[in-house]
Coordinates of C-alpha atoms in Angstrom, one line a residue:
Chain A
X1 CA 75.2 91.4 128.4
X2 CA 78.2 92.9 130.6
X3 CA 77.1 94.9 133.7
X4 CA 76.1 98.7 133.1
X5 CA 76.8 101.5 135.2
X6 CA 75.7 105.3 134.8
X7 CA 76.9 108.7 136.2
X8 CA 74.7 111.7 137.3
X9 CA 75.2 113.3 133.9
X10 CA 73.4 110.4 132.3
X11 CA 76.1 108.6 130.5
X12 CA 76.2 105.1 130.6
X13 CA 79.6 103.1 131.1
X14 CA 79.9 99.3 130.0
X15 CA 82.9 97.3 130.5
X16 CA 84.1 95.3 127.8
X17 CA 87.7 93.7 128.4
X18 CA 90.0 95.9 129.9
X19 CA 88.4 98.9 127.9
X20 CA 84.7 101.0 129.0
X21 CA 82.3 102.0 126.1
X22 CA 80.7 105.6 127.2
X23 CA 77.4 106.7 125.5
X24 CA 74.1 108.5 127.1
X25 CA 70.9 107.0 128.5
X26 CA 67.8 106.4 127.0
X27 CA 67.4 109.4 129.1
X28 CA 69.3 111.5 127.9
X29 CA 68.6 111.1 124.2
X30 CA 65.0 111.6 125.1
X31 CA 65.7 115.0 126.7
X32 CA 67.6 116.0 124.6
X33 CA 65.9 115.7 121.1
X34 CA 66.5 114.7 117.5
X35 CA 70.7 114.7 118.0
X36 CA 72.0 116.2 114.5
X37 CA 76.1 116.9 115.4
X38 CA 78.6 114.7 117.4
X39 CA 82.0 116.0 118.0
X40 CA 84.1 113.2 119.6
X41 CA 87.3 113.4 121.2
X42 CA 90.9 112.2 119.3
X43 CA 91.8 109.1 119.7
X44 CA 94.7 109.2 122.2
X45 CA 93.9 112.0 124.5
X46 CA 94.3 111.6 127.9
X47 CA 90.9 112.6 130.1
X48 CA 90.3 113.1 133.8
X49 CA 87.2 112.2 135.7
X50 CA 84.4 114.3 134.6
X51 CA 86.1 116.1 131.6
X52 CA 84.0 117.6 129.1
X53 CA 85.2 115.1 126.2
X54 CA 82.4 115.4 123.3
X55 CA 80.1 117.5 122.3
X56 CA 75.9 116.3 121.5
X57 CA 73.9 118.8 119.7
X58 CA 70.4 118.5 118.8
X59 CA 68.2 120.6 116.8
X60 CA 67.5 122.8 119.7
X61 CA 70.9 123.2 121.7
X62 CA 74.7 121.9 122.5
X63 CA 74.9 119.7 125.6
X64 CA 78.3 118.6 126.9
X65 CA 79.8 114.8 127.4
X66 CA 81.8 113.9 130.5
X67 CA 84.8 111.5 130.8
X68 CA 83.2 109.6 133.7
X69 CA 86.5 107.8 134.1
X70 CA 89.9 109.4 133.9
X71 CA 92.0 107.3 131.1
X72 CA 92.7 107.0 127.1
X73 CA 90.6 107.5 124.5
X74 CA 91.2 104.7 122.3
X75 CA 88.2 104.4 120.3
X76 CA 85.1 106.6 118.9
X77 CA 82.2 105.9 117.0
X78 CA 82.8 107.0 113.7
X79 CA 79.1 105.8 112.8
X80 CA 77.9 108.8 114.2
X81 CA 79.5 111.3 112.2
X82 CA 77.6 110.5 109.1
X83 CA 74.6 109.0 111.2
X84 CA 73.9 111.1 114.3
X85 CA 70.6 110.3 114.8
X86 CA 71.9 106.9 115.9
X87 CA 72.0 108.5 119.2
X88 CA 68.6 108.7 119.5
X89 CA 67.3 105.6 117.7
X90 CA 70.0 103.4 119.8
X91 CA 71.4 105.0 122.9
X92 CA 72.7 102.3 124.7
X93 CA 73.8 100.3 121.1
X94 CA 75.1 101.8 117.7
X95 CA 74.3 105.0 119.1
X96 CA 77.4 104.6 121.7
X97 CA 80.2 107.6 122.0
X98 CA 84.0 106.5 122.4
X99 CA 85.6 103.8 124.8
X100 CA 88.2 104.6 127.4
X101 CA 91.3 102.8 128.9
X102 CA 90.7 103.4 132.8
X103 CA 93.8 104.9 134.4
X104 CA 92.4 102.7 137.5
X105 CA 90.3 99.9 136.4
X106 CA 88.5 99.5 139.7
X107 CA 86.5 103.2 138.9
X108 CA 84.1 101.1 136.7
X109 CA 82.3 99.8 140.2
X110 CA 82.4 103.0 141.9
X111 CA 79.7 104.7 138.9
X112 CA 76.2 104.3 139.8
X113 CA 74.3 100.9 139.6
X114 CA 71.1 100.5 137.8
X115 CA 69.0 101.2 140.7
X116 CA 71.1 103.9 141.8
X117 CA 70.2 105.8 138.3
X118 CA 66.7 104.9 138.1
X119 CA 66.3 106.7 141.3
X120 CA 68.2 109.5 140.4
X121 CA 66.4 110.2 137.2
X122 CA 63.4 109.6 139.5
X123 CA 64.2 112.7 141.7
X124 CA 65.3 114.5 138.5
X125 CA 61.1 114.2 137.0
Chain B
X1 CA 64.4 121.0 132.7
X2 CA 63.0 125.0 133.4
X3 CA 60.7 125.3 136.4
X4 CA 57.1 125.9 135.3
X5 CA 55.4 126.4 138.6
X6 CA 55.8 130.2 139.0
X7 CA 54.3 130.5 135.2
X8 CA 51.5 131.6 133.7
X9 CA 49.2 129.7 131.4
X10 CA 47.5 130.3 128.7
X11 CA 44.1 128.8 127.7
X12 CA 45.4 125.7 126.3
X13 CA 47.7 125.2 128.9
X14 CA 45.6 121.6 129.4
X15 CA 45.6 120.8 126.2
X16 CA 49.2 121.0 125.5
X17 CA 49.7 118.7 128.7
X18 CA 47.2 115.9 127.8
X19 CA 49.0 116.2 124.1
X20 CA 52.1 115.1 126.3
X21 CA 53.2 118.7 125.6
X22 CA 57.1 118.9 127.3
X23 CA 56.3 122.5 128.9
X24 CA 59.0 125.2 129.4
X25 CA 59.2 128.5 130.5
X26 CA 59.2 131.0 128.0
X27 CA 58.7 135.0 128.6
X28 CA 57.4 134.0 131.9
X29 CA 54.7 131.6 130.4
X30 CA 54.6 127.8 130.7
X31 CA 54.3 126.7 126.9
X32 CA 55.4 123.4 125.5
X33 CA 58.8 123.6 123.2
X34 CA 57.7 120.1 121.4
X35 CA 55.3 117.2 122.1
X36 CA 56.0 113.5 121.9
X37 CA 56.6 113.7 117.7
X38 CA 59.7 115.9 118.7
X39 CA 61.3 119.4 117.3
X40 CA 62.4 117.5 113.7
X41 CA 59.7 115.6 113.0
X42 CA 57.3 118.9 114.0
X43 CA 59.0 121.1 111.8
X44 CA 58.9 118.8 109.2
X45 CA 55.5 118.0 109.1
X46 CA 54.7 121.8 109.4
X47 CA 56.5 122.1 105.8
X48 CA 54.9 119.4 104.5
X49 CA 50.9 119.4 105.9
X50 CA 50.0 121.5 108.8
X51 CA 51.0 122.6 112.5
X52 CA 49.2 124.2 115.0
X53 CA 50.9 126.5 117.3
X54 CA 49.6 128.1 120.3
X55 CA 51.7 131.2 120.5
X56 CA 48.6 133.1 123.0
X57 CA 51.6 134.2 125.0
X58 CA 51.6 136.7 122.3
X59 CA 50.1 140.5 123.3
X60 CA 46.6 141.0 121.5
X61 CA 45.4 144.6 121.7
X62 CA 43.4 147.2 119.8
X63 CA 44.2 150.6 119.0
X64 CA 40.7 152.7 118.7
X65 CA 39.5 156.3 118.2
X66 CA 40.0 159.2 115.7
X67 CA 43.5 159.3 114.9
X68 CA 45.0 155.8 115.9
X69 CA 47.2 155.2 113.2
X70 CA 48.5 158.8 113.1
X71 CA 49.5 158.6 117.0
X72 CA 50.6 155.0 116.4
X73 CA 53.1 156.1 113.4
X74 CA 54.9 158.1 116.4
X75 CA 56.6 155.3 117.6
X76 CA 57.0 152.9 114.4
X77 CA 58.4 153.5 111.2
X78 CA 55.6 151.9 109.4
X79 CA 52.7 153.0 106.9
X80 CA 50.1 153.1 109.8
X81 CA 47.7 155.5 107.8
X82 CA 48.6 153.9 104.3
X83 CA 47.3 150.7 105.4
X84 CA 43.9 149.4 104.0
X85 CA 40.9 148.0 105.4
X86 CA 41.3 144.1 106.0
X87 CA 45.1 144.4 105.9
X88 CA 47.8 143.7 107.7
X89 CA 51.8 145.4 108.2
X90 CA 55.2 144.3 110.0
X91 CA 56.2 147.2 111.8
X92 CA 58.7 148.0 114.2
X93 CA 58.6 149.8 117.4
X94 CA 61.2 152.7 118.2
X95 CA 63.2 153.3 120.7
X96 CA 64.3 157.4 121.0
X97 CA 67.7 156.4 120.2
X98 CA 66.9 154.7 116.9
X99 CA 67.1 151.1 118.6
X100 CA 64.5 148.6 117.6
X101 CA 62.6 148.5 120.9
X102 CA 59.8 145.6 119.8
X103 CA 58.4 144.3 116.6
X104 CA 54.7 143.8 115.9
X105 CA 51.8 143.3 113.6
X106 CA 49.6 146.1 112.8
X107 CA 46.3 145.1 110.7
X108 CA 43.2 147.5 110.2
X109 CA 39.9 146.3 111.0
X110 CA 38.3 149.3 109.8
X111 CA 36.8 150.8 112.8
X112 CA 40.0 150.1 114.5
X113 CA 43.8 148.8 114.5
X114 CA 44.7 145.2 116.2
X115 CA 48.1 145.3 117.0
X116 CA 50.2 141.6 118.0
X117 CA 53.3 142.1 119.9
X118 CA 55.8 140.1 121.5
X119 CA 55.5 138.3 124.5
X120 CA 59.1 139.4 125.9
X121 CA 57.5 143.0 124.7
X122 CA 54.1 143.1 125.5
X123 CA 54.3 144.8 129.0
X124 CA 56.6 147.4 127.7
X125 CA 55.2 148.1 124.0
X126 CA 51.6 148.7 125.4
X127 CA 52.5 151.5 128.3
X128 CA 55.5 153.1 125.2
X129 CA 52.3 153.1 123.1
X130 CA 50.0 154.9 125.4
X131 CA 52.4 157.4 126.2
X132 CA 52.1 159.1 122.9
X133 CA 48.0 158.9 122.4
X134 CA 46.0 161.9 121.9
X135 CA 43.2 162.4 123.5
X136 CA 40.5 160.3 122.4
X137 CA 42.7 157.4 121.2
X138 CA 42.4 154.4 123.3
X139 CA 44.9 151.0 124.0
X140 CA 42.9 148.4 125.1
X141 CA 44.8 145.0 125.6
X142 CA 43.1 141.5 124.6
X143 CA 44.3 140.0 127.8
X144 CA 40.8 137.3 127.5
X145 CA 42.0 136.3 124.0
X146 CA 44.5 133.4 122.7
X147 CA 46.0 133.4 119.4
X148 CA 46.5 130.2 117.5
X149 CA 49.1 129.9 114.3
X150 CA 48.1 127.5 111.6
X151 CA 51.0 127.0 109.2
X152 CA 51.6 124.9 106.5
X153 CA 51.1 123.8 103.0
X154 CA 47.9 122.0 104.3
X155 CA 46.4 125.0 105.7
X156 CA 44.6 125.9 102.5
X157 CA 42.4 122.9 102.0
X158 CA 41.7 123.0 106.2
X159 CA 40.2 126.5 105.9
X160 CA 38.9 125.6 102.6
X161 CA 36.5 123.7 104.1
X162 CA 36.3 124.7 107.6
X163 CA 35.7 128.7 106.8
X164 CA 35.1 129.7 103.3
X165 CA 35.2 132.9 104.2
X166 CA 39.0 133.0 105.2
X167 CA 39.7 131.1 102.0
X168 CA 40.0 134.0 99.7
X169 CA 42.2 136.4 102.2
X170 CA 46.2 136.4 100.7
X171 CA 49.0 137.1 102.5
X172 CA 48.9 139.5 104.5
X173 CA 44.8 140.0 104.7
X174 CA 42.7 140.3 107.5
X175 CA 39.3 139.2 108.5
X176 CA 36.7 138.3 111.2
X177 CA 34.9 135.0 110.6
X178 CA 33.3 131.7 112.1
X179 CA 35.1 128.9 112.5
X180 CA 32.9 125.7 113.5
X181 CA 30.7 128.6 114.6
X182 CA 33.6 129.7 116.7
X183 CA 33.9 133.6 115.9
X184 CA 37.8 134.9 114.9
X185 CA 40.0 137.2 113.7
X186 CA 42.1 135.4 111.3
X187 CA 45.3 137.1 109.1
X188 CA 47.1 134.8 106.4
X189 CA 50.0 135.2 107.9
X190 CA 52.7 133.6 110.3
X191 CA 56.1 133.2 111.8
X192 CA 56.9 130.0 109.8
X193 CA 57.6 131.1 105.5
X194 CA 54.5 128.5 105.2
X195 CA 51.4 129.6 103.7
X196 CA 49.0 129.4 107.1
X197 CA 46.7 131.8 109.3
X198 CA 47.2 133.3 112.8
X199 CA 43.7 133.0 114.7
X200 CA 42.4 134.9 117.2
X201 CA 39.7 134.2 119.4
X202 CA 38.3 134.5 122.9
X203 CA 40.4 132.4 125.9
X204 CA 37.2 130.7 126.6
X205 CA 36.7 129.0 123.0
X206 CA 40.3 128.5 122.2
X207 CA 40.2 125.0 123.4
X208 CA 37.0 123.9 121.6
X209 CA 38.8 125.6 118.4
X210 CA 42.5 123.8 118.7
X211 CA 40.2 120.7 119.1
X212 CA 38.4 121.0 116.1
X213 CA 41.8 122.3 114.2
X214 CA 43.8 119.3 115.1
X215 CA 40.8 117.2 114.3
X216 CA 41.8 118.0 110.8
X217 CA 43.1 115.9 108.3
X218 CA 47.2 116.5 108.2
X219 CA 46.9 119.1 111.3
X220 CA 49.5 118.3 114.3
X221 CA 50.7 120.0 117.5
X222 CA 54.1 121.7 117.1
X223 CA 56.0 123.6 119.9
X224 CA 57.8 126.9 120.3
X225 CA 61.5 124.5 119.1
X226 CA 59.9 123.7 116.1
X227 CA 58.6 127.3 115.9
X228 CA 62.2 128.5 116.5
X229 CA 63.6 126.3 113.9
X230 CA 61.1 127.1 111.0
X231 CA 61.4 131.2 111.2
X232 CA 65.1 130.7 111.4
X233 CA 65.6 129.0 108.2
X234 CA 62.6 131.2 106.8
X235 CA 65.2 134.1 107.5
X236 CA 63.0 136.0 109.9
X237 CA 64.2 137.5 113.4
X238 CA 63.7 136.8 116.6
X239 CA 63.6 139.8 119.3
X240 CA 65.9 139.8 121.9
X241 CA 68.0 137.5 119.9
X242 CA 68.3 138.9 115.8
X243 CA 67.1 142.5 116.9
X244 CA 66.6 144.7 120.0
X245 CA 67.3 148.4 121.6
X246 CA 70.7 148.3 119.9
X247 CA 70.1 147.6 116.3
X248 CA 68.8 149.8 114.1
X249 CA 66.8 148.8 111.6
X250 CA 69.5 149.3 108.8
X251 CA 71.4 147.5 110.6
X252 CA 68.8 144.9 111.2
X253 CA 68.1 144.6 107.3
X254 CA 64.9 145.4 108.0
X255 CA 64.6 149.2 106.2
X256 CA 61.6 147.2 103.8
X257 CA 59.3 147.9 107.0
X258 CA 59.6 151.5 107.0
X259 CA 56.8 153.0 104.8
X260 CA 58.5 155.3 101.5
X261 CA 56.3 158.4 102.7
X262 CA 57.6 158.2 106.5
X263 CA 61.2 158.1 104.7
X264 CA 60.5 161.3 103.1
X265 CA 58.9 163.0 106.5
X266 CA 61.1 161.4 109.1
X267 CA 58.7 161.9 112.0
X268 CA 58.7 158.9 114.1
X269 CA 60.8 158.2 117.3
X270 CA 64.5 157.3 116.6
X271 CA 64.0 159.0 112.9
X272 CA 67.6 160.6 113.0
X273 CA 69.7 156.9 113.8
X274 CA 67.8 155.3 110.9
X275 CA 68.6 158.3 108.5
X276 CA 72.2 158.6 109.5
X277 CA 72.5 154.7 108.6
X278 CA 70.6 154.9 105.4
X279 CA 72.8 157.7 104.6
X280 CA 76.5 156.7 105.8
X281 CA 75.5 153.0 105.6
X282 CA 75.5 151.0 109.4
X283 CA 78.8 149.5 110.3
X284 CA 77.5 146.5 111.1
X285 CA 74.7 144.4 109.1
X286 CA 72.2 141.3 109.9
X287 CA 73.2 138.3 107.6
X288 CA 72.7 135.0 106.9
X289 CA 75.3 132.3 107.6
X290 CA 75.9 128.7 106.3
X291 CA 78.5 126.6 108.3
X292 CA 80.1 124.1 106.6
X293 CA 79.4 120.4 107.4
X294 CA 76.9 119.4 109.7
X295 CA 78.1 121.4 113.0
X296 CA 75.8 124.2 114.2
X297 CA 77.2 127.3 115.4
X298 CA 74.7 129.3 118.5
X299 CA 74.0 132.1 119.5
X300 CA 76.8 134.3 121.1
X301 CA 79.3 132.5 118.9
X302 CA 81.8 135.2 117.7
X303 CA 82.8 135.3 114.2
X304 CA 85.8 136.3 112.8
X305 CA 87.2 137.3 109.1
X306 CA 89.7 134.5 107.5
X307 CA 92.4 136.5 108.7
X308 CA 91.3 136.2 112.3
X309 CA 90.2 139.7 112.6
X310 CA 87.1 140.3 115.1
X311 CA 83.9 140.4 112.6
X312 CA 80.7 139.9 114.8
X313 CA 78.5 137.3 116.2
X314 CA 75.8 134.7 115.4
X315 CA 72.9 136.0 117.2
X316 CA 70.8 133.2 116.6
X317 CA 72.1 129.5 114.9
X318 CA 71.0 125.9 115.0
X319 CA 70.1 123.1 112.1
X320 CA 67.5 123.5 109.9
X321 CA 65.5 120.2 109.7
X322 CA 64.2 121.5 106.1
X323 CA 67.8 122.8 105.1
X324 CA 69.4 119.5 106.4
X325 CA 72.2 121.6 107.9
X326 CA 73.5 124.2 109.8
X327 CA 72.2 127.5 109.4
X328 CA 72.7 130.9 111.6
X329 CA 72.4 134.4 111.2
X330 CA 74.0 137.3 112.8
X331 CA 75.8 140.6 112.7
X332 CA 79.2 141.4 110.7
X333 CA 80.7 144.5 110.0
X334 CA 80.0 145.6 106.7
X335 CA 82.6 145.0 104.8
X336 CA 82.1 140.9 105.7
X337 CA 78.5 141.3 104.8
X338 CA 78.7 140.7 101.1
X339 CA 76.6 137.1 99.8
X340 CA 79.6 134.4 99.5
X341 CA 82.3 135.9 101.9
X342 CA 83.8 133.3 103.7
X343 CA 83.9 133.8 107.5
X344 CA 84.9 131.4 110.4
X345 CA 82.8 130.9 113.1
X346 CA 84.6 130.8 116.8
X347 CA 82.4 127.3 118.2
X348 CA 84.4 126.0 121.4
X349 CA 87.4 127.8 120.5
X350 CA 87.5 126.0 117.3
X351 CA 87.2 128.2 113.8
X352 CA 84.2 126.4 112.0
X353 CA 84.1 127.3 108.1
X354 CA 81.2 129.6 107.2
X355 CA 80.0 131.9 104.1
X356 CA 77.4 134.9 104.6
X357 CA 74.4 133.6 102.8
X358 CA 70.6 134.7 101.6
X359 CA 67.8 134.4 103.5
X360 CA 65.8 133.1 103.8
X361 CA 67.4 129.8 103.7
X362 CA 64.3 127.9 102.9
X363 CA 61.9 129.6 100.1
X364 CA 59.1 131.8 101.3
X365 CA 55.4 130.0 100.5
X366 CA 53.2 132.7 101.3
X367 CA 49.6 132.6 99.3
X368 CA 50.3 136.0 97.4

């Protein structure tokens, strides 16, 4: 399994080739509740470092996604249009959001580690 | 994640937390908005077997002495004096402008009115209520009670067995009864469309009661989110969202809660708003709205006529786990409000697709 990193807004980053997968944590999902709407960004938009890039609501409320690296959209999940819940049932899996071409592809190592996130969800409880 | 530590609890404030209870602030109590089953799967079960709610945040009071429901139809709209022994009214509280300043449940015990308000309300409603008492008429607030909601399809057979006595109220009925030799004040009535029963009884027994209640075959915790979900697609409002000091209750759709003989005499608080509306019609009206696809559209979301003209605003919106969609309601001016008009709702800048729709948007299953 390729390394995972995380950012404070509980998304979770993997590299695959010269492309990152984005999606939300276990976490997240959790906090958020039964997830019922995904709106995704287009494929080719450009995104900065912590843009707002997708939307996640659940049953209860609307909750935004960040672009934890700046770069191209070059994928989403279409999955989750008809399947949403996918979100919940496998965050870090099928349940993932769109993948990015990093503008600078050494950003991947400067997210959080595993540690580093387990500790901040720590000091979140 | 809300900070509860400032909060107050109510009596089953343990409870909820050994249930695994996810507790929130809400009106300035701690109260759990789902437990481990979450807000679908909650809501859900409450429309297929049985929920129990603990919505003691709720103010409990009763309304005694000679004259009660005269001095009480001051402030509300509703047939106070028309209101039978052993039953039970929606009612809405006044402001002097014609605004809706609360709304509550009224029921007559006989001897005496017991009155349910709001939460949000309660610390409001009770002093606007005691300013127009005669002499002789006394508030007193239930401060050592908690109310419990049981709602659901399910709720029949529970009581059924449980207190026979409760068995035979319909909608709307009141009654004081024993449950597992608990005593309560049970109405069949609710917050949800379900059939189902809103139980109160002393702080000090509420425990032992939502113990033996969930000990029920087919009874199961639900929070204030699946709460929220269930009146919205059951088409009822929300205060402080749907309705508050700036709505009339034309304008609020909710003219059904004004008694026919205090539309003849016009003698409550606010009287001359309500008439004017009723005559002129209101310029803006509560609806029902069904967004297209799957996206919901929230409160504060500004709604506009195909044309892009300004038409209003959801006022309360999310998905309706029943409905299996989107589902809002909110406030257009009146020539949008007609069933079917198509109407686009403003969600992140984006026009989402919508048509004004009946409510409720789930069937009403009261035990009539």
């Amino acid at each position: 399994m390729p390394e995972m990193r995380f950012t404070k807004d509980h998304e979770w980053v993997r590299q695959d080739g010269d492309t990152v997968v984005i999606g939300i944590t276990d976490h997240a999902q959790n906090a958020l509740g039964d997830v019922v709407f995904v709106d995704l960004p287009e494929i080719g938009r450009e995104v900065a470092e912590g843009e707002a890039c997708a939307v996640v609501e659940s049953v209860k409320a609307a909750s935004d996604v960040y672009a934890p690296i700046a770069g191209k959209v070059v994928e989403v999940n279409a999955g989750l249009t008809e399947s949403p819940a996918l979100i919940n049932s496998a965050p870090t899996g099928e349940g993932w959001f769109f993948r990015i071409e990093p503008k600078d592809p050494a950003a991947f190592a400067a997210l959080l580690d595993e540690t580093a996130y387990a500790a901040l969800v720590e000091s979140e409880a | 994640m809300a900070e509860t530590g400032s909060l107050q609890e109510t009596p089953l404030g343990g409870l909820h937390r050994a249930l695994g209870g996810r507790m929130v602030g809400f009106a300035g109590y701690a109260m759990p908005v789902q437990y481990p089953a979450g807000i679908m799967a909650e809501h859900l079960h409450c429309r297929a077997a049985a929920a129990l709610f603990d919505v003691s945040h709720m103010g409990q009071a009763e309304l005694v002495g000679e004259g009660a429901a005269a001095a009480l139809e001051r402030v509300t709209p509703a047939d106070v004096q028309g209101l039978k022994p052993g039953r039970q009214r929606y009612g809405l509280l006044m402001t002097p402008d014609g605004g809706i300043f609360d709304d509550f449940m009224v029921a007559n015990l006989g001897d005496r009115l017991f009155l349910v308000a709001n939460a949000s309300r309660k610390h409001l409603d009770f002093p606007l209520i005691e300013s127009v008492l005669p002499d002789g008429v006394t508030l007193r607030p239930l401060a050592d009670r908690a109310l419990l909601a049981l709602q659901g399809p399910g709720v029949a057979a529970v009581v059924e067995s449980l207190a026979p006595a409760l068995a035979a109220l319909s909608f709307m009925g009141v009654a004081e009864a024993e449950i597992g030799g608990i005593p309560v004040l049970a109405s069949r009535s609710g917050y949800t469309g379900e059939d189902g029963f809103e139980i109160s009884v002393a702080a000090d027994r509420a425990e032992a009661l939502a113990k033996l209640l969930l000990a029920q075959p087919g009874v199961q915790p639900a929070g204030l989110g699946a709460r929220d979900s269930l009146r919205l697609e059951a088409g009822l409002c929300l205060y402080g969202n749907d309705i508050d000091e700036t709505t009339s209750p034309v304008e609020a759709a909710l003219v059904w809660s004004i008694g026919k003989r205090r539309r003849m005499a016009w003698d409550f608080q606010g009287a001359e708003r309500v008439r004017e509306d009723l005559a002129n019609g209101p310029k803006r009206l509560r609806v029902g709205l069904r967004p297209e696809g799957r996206q919901p559209a929230r409160g504060h979301t500004p709604i506009q006529a195909a044309d892009g003209t300004p038409a209003g605003e959801v006022t309360s919106g999310g998905f309706g786990p029943s409905l299996k969609g989107p589902m809002a309601m909110g406030y257009v001016a009146r020539p949008h409000a007609g069933d079917g008009t198509a109407l686009e709702l403003l969600v992140r800048g984006k026009a989402l697709a919508a048509r004004v729709a009946p409510t409720p948007f789930v069937p009403h299953r009261y035990k009539r």
